[in-house]
Coordinates of C-alpha atoms and ligand atoms in Angstrom, one line a residue:
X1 CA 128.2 68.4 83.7
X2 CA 127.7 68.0 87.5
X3 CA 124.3 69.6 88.6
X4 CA 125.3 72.0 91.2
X5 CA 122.2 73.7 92.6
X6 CA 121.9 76.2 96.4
X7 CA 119.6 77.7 98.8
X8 CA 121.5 81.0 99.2
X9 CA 119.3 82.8 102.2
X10 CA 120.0 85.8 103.9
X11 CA 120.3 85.5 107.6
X12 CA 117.7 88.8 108.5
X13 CA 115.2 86.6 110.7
X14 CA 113.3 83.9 111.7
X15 CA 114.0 80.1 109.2
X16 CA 111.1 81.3 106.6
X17 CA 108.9 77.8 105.5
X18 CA 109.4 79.2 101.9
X19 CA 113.1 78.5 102.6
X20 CA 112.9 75.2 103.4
X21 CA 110.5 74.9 100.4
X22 CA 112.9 76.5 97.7
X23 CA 115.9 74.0 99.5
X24 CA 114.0 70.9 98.9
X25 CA 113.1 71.5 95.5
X26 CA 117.3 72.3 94.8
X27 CA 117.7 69.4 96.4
X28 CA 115.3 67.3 94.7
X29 CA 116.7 68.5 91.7
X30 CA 120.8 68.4 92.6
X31 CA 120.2 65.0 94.1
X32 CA 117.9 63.7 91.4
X33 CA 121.0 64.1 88.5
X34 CA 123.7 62.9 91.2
X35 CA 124.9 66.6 91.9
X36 CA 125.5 68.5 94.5
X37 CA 123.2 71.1 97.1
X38 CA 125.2 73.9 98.1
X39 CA 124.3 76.3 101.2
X40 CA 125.7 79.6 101.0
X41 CA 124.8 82.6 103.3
X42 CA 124.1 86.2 102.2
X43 CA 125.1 88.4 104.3
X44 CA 125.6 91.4 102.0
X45 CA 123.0 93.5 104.5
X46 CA 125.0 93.9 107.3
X47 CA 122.9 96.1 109.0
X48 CA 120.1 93.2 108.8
X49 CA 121.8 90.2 109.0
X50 CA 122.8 87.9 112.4
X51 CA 124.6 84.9 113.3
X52 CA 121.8 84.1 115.5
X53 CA 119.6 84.1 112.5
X54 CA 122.1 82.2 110.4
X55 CA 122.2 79.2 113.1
X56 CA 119.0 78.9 113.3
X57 CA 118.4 79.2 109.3
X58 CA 120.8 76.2 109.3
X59 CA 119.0 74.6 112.3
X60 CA 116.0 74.8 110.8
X61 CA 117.0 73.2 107.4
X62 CA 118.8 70.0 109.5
X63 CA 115.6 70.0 111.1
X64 CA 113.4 69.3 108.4
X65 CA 115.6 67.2 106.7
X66 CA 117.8 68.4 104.8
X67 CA 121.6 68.4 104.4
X68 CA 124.2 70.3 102.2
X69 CA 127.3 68.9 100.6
X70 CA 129.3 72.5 101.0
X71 CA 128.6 75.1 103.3
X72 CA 129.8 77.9 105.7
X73 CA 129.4 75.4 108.8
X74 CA 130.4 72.0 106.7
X75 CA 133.2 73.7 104.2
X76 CA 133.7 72.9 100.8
X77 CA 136.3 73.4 97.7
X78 CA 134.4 76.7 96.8
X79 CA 134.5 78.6 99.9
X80 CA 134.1 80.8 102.5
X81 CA 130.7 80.1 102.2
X82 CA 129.0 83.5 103.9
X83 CA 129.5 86.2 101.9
X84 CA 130.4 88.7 103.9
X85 CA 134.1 86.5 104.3
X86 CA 134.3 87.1 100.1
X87 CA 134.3 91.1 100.2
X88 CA 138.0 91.2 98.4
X89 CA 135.7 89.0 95.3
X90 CA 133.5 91.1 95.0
X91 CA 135.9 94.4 94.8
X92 CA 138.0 92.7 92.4
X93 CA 135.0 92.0 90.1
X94 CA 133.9 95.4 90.8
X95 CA 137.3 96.8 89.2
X96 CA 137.2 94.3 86.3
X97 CA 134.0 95.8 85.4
X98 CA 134.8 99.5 85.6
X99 CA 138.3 98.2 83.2
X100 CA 135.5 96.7 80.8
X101 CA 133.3 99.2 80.7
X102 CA 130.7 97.8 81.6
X103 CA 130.0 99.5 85.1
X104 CA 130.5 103.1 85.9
X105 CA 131.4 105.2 89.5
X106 CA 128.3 107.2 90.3
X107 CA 129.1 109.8 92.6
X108 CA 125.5 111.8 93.6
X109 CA 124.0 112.6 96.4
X110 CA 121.1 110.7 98.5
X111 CA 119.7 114.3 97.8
X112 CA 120.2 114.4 94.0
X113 CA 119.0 110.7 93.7
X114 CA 115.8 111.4 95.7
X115 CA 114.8 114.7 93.9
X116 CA 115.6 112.3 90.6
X117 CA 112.8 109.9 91.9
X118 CA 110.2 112.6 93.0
X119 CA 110.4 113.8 89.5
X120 CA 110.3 110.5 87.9
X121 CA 107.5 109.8 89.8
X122 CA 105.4 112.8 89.6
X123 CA 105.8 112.1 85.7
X124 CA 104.4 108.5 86.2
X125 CA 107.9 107.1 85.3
X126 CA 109.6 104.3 86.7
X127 CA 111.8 105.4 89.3
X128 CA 115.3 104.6 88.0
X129 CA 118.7 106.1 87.8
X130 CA 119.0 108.7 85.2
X131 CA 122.8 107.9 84.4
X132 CA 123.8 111.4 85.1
X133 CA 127.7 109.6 85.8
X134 CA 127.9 108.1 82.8
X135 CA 129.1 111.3 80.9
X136 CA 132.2 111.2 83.4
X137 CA 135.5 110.9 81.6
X138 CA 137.3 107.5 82.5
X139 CA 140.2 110.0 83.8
X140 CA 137.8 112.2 85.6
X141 CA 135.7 109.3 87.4
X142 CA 139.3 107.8 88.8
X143 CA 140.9 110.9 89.9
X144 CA 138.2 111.6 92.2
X145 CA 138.0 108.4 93.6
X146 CA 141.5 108.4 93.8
X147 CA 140.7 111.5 96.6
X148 CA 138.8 109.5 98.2
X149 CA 135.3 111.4 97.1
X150 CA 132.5 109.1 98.1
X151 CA 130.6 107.0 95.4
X152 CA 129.2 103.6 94.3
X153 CA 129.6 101.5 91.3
X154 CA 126.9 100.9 89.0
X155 CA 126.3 98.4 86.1
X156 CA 125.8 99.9 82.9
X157 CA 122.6 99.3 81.0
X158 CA 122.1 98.7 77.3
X159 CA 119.9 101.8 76.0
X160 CA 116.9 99.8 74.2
X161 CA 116.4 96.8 73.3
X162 CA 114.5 93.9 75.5
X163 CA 115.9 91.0 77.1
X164 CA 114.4 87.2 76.8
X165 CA 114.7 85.6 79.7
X166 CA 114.7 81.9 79.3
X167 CA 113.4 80.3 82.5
X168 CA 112.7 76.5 82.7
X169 CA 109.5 76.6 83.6
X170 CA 108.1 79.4 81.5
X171 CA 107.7 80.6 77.9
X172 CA 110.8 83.4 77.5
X173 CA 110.0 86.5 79.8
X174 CA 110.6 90.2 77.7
X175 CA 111.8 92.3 79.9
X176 CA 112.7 95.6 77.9
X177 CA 116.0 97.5 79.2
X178 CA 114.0 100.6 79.7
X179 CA 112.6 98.7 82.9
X180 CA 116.2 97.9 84.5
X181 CA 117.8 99.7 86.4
X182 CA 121.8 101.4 86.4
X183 CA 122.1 98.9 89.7
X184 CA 124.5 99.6 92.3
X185 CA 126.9 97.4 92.5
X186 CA 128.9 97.8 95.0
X187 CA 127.7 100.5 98.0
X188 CA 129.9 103.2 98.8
X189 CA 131.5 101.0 101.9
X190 CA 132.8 98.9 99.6
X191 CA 130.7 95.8 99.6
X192 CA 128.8 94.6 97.0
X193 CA 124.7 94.7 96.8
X194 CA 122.9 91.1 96.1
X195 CA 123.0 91.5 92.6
X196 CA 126.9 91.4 92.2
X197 CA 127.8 88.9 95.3
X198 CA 125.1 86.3 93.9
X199 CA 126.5 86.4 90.5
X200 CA 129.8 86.4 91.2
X201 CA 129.4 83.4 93.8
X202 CA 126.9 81.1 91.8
X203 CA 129.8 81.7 88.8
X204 CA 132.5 80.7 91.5
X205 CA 130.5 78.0 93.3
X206 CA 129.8 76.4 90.0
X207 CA 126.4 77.2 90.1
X208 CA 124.5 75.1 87.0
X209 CA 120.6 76.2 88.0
X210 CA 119.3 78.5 89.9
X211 CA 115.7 77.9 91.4
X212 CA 114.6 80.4 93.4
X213 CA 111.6 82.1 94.0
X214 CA 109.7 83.9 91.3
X215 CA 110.2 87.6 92.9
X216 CA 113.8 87.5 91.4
X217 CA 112.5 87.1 88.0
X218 CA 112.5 90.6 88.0
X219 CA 116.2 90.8 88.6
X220 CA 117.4 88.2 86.3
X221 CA 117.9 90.7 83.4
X222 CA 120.7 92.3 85.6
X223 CA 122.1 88.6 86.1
X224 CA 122.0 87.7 82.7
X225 CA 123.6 91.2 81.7
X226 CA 126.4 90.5 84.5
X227 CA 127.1 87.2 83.1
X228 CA 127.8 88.5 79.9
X229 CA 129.5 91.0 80.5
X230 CA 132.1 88.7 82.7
X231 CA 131.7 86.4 80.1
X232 CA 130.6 83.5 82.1
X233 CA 128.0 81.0 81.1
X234 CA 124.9 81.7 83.0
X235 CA 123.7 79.4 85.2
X236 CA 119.9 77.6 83.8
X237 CA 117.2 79.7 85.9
X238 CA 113.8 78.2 87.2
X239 CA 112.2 80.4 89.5
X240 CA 109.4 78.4 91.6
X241 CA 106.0 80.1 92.4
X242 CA 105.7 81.9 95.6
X243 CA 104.1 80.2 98.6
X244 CA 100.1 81.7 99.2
X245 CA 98.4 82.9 102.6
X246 CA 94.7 81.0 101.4
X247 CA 93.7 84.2 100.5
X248 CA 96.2 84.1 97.6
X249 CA 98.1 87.1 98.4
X250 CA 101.7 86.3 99.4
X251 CA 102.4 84.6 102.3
X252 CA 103.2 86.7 105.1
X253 CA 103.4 86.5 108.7
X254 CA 100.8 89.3 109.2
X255 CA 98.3 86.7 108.1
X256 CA 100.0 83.4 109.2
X257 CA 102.8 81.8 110.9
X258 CA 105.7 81.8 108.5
X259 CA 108.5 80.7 110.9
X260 CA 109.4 77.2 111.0
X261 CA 110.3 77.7 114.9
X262 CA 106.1 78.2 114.8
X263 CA 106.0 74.7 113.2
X264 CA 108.3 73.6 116.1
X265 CA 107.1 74.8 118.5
X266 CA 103.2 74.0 117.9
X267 CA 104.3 70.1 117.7
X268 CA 104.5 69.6 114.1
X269 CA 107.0 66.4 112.7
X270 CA 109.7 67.4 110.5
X271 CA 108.7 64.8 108.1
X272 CA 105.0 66.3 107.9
X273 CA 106.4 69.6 107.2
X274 CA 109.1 68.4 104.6
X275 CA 106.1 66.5 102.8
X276 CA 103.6 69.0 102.6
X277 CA 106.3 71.3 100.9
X278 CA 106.8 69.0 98.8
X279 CA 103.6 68.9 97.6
X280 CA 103.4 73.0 97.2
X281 CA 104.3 72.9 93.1
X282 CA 104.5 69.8 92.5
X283 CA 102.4 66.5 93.1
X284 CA 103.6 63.0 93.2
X285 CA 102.5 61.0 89.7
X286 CA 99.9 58.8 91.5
X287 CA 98.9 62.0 93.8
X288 CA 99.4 60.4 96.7
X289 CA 99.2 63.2 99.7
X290 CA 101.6 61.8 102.0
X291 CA 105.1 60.9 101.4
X292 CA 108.9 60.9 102.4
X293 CA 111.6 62.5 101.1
X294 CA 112.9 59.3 99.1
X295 CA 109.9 59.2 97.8
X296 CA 109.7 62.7 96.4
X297 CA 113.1 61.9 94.6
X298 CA 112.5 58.8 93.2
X299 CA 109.9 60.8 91.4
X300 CA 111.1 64.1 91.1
X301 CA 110.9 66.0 87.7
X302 CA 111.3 69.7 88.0
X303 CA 109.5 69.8 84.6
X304 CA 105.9 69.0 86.5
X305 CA 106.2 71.9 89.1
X306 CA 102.7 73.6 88.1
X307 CA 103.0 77.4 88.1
X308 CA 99.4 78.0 89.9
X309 CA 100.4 80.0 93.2
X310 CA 101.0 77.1 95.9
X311 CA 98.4 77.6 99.3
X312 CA 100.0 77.4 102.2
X313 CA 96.9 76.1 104.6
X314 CA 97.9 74.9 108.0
X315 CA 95.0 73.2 108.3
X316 CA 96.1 71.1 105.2
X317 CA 99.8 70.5 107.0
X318 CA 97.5 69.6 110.1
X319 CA 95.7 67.7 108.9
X320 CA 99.1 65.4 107.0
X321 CA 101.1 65.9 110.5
X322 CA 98.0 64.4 112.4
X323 CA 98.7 61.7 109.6
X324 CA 102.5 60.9 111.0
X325 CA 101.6 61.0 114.3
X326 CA 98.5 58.3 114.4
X327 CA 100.7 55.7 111.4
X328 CA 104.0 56.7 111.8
X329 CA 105.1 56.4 115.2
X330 CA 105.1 53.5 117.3
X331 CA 104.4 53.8 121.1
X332 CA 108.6 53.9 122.2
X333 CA 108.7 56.7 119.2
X334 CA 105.7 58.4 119.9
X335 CA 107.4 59.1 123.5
X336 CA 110.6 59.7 122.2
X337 CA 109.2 62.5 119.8
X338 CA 107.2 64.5 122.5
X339 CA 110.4 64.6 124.8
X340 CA 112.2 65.8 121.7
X341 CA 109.7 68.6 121.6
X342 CA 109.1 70.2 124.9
X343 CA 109.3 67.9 127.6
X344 CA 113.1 67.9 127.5
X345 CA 115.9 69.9 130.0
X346 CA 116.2 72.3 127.1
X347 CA 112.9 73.3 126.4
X348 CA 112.1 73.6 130.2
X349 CA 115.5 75.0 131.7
X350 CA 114.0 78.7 130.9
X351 CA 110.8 78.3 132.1
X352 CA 112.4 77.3 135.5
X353 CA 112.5 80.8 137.0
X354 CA 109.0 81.7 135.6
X355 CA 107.3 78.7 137.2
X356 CA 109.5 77.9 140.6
X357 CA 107.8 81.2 142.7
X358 CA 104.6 79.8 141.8
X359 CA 104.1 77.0 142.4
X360 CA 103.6 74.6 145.3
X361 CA 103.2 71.2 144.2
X362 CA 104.6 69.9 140.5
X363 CA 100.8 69.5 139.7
X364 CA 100.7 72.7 139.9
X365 CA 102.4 73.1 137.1
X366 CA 100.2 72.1 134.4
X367 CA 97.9 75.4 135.5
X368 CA 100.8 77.8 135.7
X369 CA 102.6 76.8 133.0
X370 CA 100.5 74.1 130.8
X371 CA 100.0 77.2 128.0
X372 CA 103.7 77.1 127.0
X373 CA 103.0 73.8 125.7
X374 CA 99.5 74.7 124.1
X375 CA 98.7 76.2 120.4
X376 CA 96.0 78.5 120.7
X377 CA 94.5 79.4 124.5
X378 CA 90.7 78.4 124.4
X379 CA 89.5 81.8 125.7
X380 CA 86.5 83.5 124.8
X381 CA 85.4 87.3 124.2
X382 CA 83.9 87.3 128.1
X383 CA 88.0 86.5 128.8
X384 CA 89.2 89.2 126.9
X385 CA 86.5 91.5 128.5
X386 CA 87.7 94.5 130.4
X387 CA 86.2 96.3 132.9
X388 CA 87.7 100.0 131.7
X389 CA 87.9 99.0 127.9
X390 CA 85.6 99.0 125.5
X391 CA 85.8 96.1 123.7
X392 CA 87.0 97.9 120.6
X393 CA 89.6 99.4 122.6
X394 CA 90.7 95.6 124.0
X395 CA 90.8 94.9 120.1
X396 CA 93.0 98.0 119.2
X397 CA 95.6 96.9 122.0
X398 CA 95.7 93.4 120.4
X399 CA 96.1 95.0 116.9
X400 CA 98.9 97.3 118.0
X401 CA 101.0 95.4 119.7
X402 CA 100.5 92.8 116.8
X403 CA 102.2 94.9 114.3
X404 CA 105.0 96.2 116.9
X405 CA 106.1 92.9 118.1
X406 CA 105.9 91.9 113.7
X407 CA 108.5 94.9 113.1
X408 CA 110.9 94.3 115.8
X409 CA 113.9 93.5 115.2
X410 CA 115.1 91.3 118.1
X411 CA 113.1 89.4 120.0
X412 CA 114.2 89.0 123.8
X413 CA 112.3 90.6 127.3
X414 CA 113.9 93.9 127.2
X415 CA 113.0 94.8 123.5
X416 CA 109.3 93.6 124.5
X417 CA 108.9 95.8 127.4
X418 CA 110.0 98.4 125.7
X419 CA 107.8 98.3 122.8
X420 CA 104.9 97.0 125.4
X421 CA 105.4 100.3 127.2
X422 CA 105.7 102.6 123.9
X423 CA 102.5 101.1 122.6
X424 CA 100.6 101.9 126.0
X425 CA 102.1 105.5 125.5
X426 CA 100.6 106.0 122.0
X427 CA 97.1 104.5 122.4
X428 CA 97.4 106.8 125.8
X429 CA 96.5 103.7 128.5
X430 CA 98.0 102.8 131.3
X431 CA 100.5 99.7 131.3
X432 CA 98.5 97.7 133.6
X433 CA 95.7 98.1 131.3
X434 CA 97.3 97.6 128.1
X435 CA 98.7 94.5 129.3
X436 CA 95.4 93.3 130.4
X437 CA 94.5 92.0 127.4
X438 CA 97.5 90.9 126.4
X439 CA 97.9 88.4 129.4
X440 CA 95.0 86.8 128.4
X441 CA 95.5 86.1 124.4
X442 CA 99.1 85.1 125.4
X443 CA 98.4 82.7 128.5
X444 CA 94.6 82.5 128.0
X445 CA 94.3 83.4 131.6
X446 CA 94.4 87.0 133.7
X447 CA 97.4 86.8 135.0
X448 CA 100.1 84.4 134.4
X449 CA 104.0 84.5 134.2
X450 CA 105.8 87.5 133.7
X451 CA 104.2 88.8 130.2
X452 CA 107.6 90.3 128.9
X453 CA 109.5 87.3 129.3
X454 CA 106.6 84.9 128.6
X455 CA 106.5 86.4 125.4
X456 CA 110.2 86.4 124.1
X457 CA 109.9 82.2 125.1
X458 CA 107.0 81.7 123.1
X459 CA 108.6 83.2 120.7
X460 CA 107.6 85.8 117.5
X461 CA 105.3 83.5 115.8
X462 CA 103.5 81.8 118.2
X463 CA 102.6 85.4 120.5
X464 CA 101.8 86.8 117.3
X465 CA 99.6 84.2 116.0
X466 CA 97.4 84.1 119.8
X467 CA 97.1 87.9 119.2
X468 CA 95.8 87.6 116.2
X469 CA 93.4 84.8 117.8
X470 CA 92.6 86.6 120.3
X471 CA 91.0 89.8 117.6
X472 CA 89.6 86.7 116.0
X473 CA 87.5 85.6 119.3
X474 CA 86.5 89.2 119.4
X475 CA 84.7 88.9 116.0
X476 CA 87.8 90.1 113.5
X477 CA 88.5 93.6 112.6
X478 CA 87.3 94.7 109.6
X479 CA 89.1 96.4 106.5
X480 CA 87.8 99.1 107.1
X481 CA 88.9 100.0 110.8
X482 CA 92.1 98.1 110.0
X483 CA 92.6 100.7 107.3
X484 CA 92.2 103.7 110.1
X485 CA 94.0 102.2 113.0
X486 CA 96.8 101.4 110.2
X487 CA 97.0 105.2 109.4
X488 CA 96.9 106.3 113.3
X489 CA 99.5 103.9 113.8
X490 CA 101.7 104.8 111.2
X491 CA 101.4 108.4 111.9
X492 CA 102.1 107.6 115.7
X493 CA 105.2 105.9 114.7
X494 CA 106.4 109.1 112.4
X495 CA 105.6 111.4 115.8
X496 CA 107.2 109.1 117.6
X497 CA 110.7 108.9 115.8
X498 CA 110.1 112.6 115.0
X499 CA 110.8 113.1 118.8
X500 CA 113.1 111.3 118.9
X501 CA 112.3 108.0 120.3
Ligands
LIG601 N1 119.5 86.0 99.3 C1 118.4 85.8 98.4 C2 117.2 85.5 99.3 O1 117.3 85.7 100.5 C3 118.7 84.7 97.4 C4 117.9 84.8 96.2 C5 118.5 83.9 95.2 O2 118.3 82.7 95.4 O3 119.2 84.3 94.2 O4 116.2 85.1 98.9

């Protein structure tokens, strides 16, 4: 058998570091037994998903290393490798399904489905569908599809019973049937949900072990239940432990940069990066902290991955990159490296019009523009200070547009400005002095560039992480008021699309 192993990551955002971490470990593994490392893109939100995202998903994974035999940009015998090119798969599966049995046309309502949960929920249930379908006669549930009435299709569920999960790196999960859910299938447009397309496609890609991250566990007793009921052989499942904020709770970008364009752009080496995912799970025999990707495969065993919740602590992957830098690189590559980051035509062709009306002299440019190049402006609470804020007020602006700019969708000038201007509106400020503060965690200085565009360059991770240093200068919020200014805000935000905008 020919290990075939994939990263299979949906293309909604920024590269994710967990990514790159659940790619090196298929990798390790497909490599490690002479198979193969498949890259396939899932796509099935289309709503969500961009070729923007996708490139840079793909950029990022060249970046730190990495390279697929078979993909949507490198091709393959198994493909089109992006889902949303496989739709007819999907449809066809769907059908052989409903002929089996084994999955069933639901036609109800949003309406009927919602009042379903309320109840569910008011009786402490678990919120699942209530197979009110299922009593549909075969003939009954084709004819009105057959006229076109709207529906989706569902996998069937056994009635009771438990299913064993047998995961690699765990003792076999229970997972009783009463906790699974009648999953939909495929939506009422037609294409499928996850569940199906990622069955369908690891049993098409000849996919022989799936590691992914441990959230999925929950889902695999609807993978399992799909396999049989296709038939197929499932695939062997090892589902890695979740990457941890040092807090322990997941990581998230709320509490630290997630995006590998942060790691980028902050000046961190690939190889540093690579290595210190490497060593989330998983250590190297002699425990030796720093070390390549050869390496990491000429000792790989997926068997020592250690379950306890891996820390992601940038101080640690510092720390390691600060490592590279001072016995890695030679003088000629040390050069070589910082013009690959930022001191190229690329990374200083947009900064052009920003910088050119202000300045006079190229020395200059170090004060108008040396914080692009910076991590974290040294500024200080006397910096943020404003003369009509209160300084808890200079801390709510920071802590509101923190949380707009984390829930926008696309990050470019206009979509800033325009959620720069509706948070001014809701915290009731005027723009100039809502932007006040902002100027100064962003470029550490009172004014600088043009904030809007200043801030789509630095990009989402980076602004977001100097807002959040800047409430850190300011002495940290605590629980407590973030708990109220979460509530005001979220409230704000129903008023808000309540009227309309
Ligand atoms: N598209 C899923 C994700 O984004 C893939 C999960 C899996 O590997 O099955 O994580």
């Amino acid at each position: 058998m020919t290990v075939r192993t994939r990263i299979a990551p949906s293309p909604t955002g920024d590269p994710h570091v967990g990514t790159a971490y659940v790619a090196l470990f298929n990798y390790c593994f497909a490599k490690t037994h002479g198979g193969q490392f498949i890259l396939r893109i899932e796509d099935t939100d289309q709503a969500r998903s961009t070729r923007e995202s996708e490139g840079a998903i793909l950029a990022a994974l060249r970046w730190v290393g990495l390279e697929w035999d078979e993909g949507p940009d490198v091709g393959g015998p198994h493909g089109p490798y992006r889902q949303s090119e496989r739709s007819a798969l999907y449809r066809e599966h769907a059908d052989i399904l409903l002929g089996k049995g084994h999955a069933f046309r639901c036609f109800c309502t949003a309406e009927r489905l919602t009042e379903v949960r309320k109840a569910q929920m008011a009786a402490k249930q678990t919120p699942r569908y209530d197979g009110h379908c299922l009593s549909l006669s075969a003939d009954e549930s084709a004819r009105r599809a057959a006229a076109g009435e709207t529906h989706v299709v569902r996998m069937k569920v056994p009635d009771g019973g438990t299913c064993v999960v047998h995961d690699r790196l765990r003792d076999p999960i229970h997972i009783d049937y009463s906790q699974v859910d009648m999953q939909v299938l495929l939506k009422s447009d037609g294409l499928p949900t996850y569940h199906l397309a990622n069955v369908v496609d690891d049993h098409h890609m000849g996919i022989t072990h799936v590691m992914r991250g441990e959230e999925w566990i929950s889902s695999a007793p609807k993978h399992l239940l799909l396999y049989g009921y296709f038939g197929w052989q499932a695939p062997e499942l090892c589902h890695l432990p979740l990457l941890r904020n040092p807090d322990k709770s997941k990581l998230s970008k709320r509490k630290n940069p997630t995006s590998i364009l942060y790691y980028q752009r902050m000046g961190f080496l690939p190889e540093a990066l690579l290595n210190y995912l490497g060593r989330m799970a998983w250590s190297m025999p002699d425990e030796s902290e720093k070390f390549g990707l050869d390496q990491m495969m000429a000792h790989f065993d997926v068997d020592r991955i250690s379950l306890g919740g891996p820390v992601f602590d940038v101080d640690k992957l510092t720390w390691l990159n600060g490592r590279y830098i001072r016995e890695d690189l030679d003088d000629a590559q040390f050069i070589e490296r910082i013009v690959r980051w930022q001191l190229n035509r690329e990374a200083l062709a947009p900064l052009v019009p920003l910088v050119r009306p202000r300045i006079s002299t190229w020395s200059d440019l170090v004060d108008v523009a040396g914080f692009f190049l910076q991590g974290m402006p040294p500024i200080t609470a006397d910096d943020l200070a404003h003369k009509k804020l209160e300084p808890q007020e200079v801390q709510r602006v920071l802590q509101w547009t923190q949380w707009q700019l984390e829930a926008l969708p696309a990050w470019d000038a206009a979509a800033i400005e325009a959620t720069l201007r509706a948070t001014a509106g809701v915290l009731e400020l005027k723009l100039r002095d809502s932007l006040a503060p902002l100027f100064v965690a962003i470029s550490g200085k009172k004014s600088s560039t043009p904030l809007f565009d200043t801030i789509g360059l630095l990009g989402r991770d980076l602004s977001l992480a100097r807002l959040r240093h800047g409430l850190e200068v300011l002495g940290g919020v605590s629980k407590k008021q973030q708990g109220r200014w979460q509530k005001a805000y979220r409230a704000a935000l129903a008023a808000q699309a309540e009227a309309g905008g």
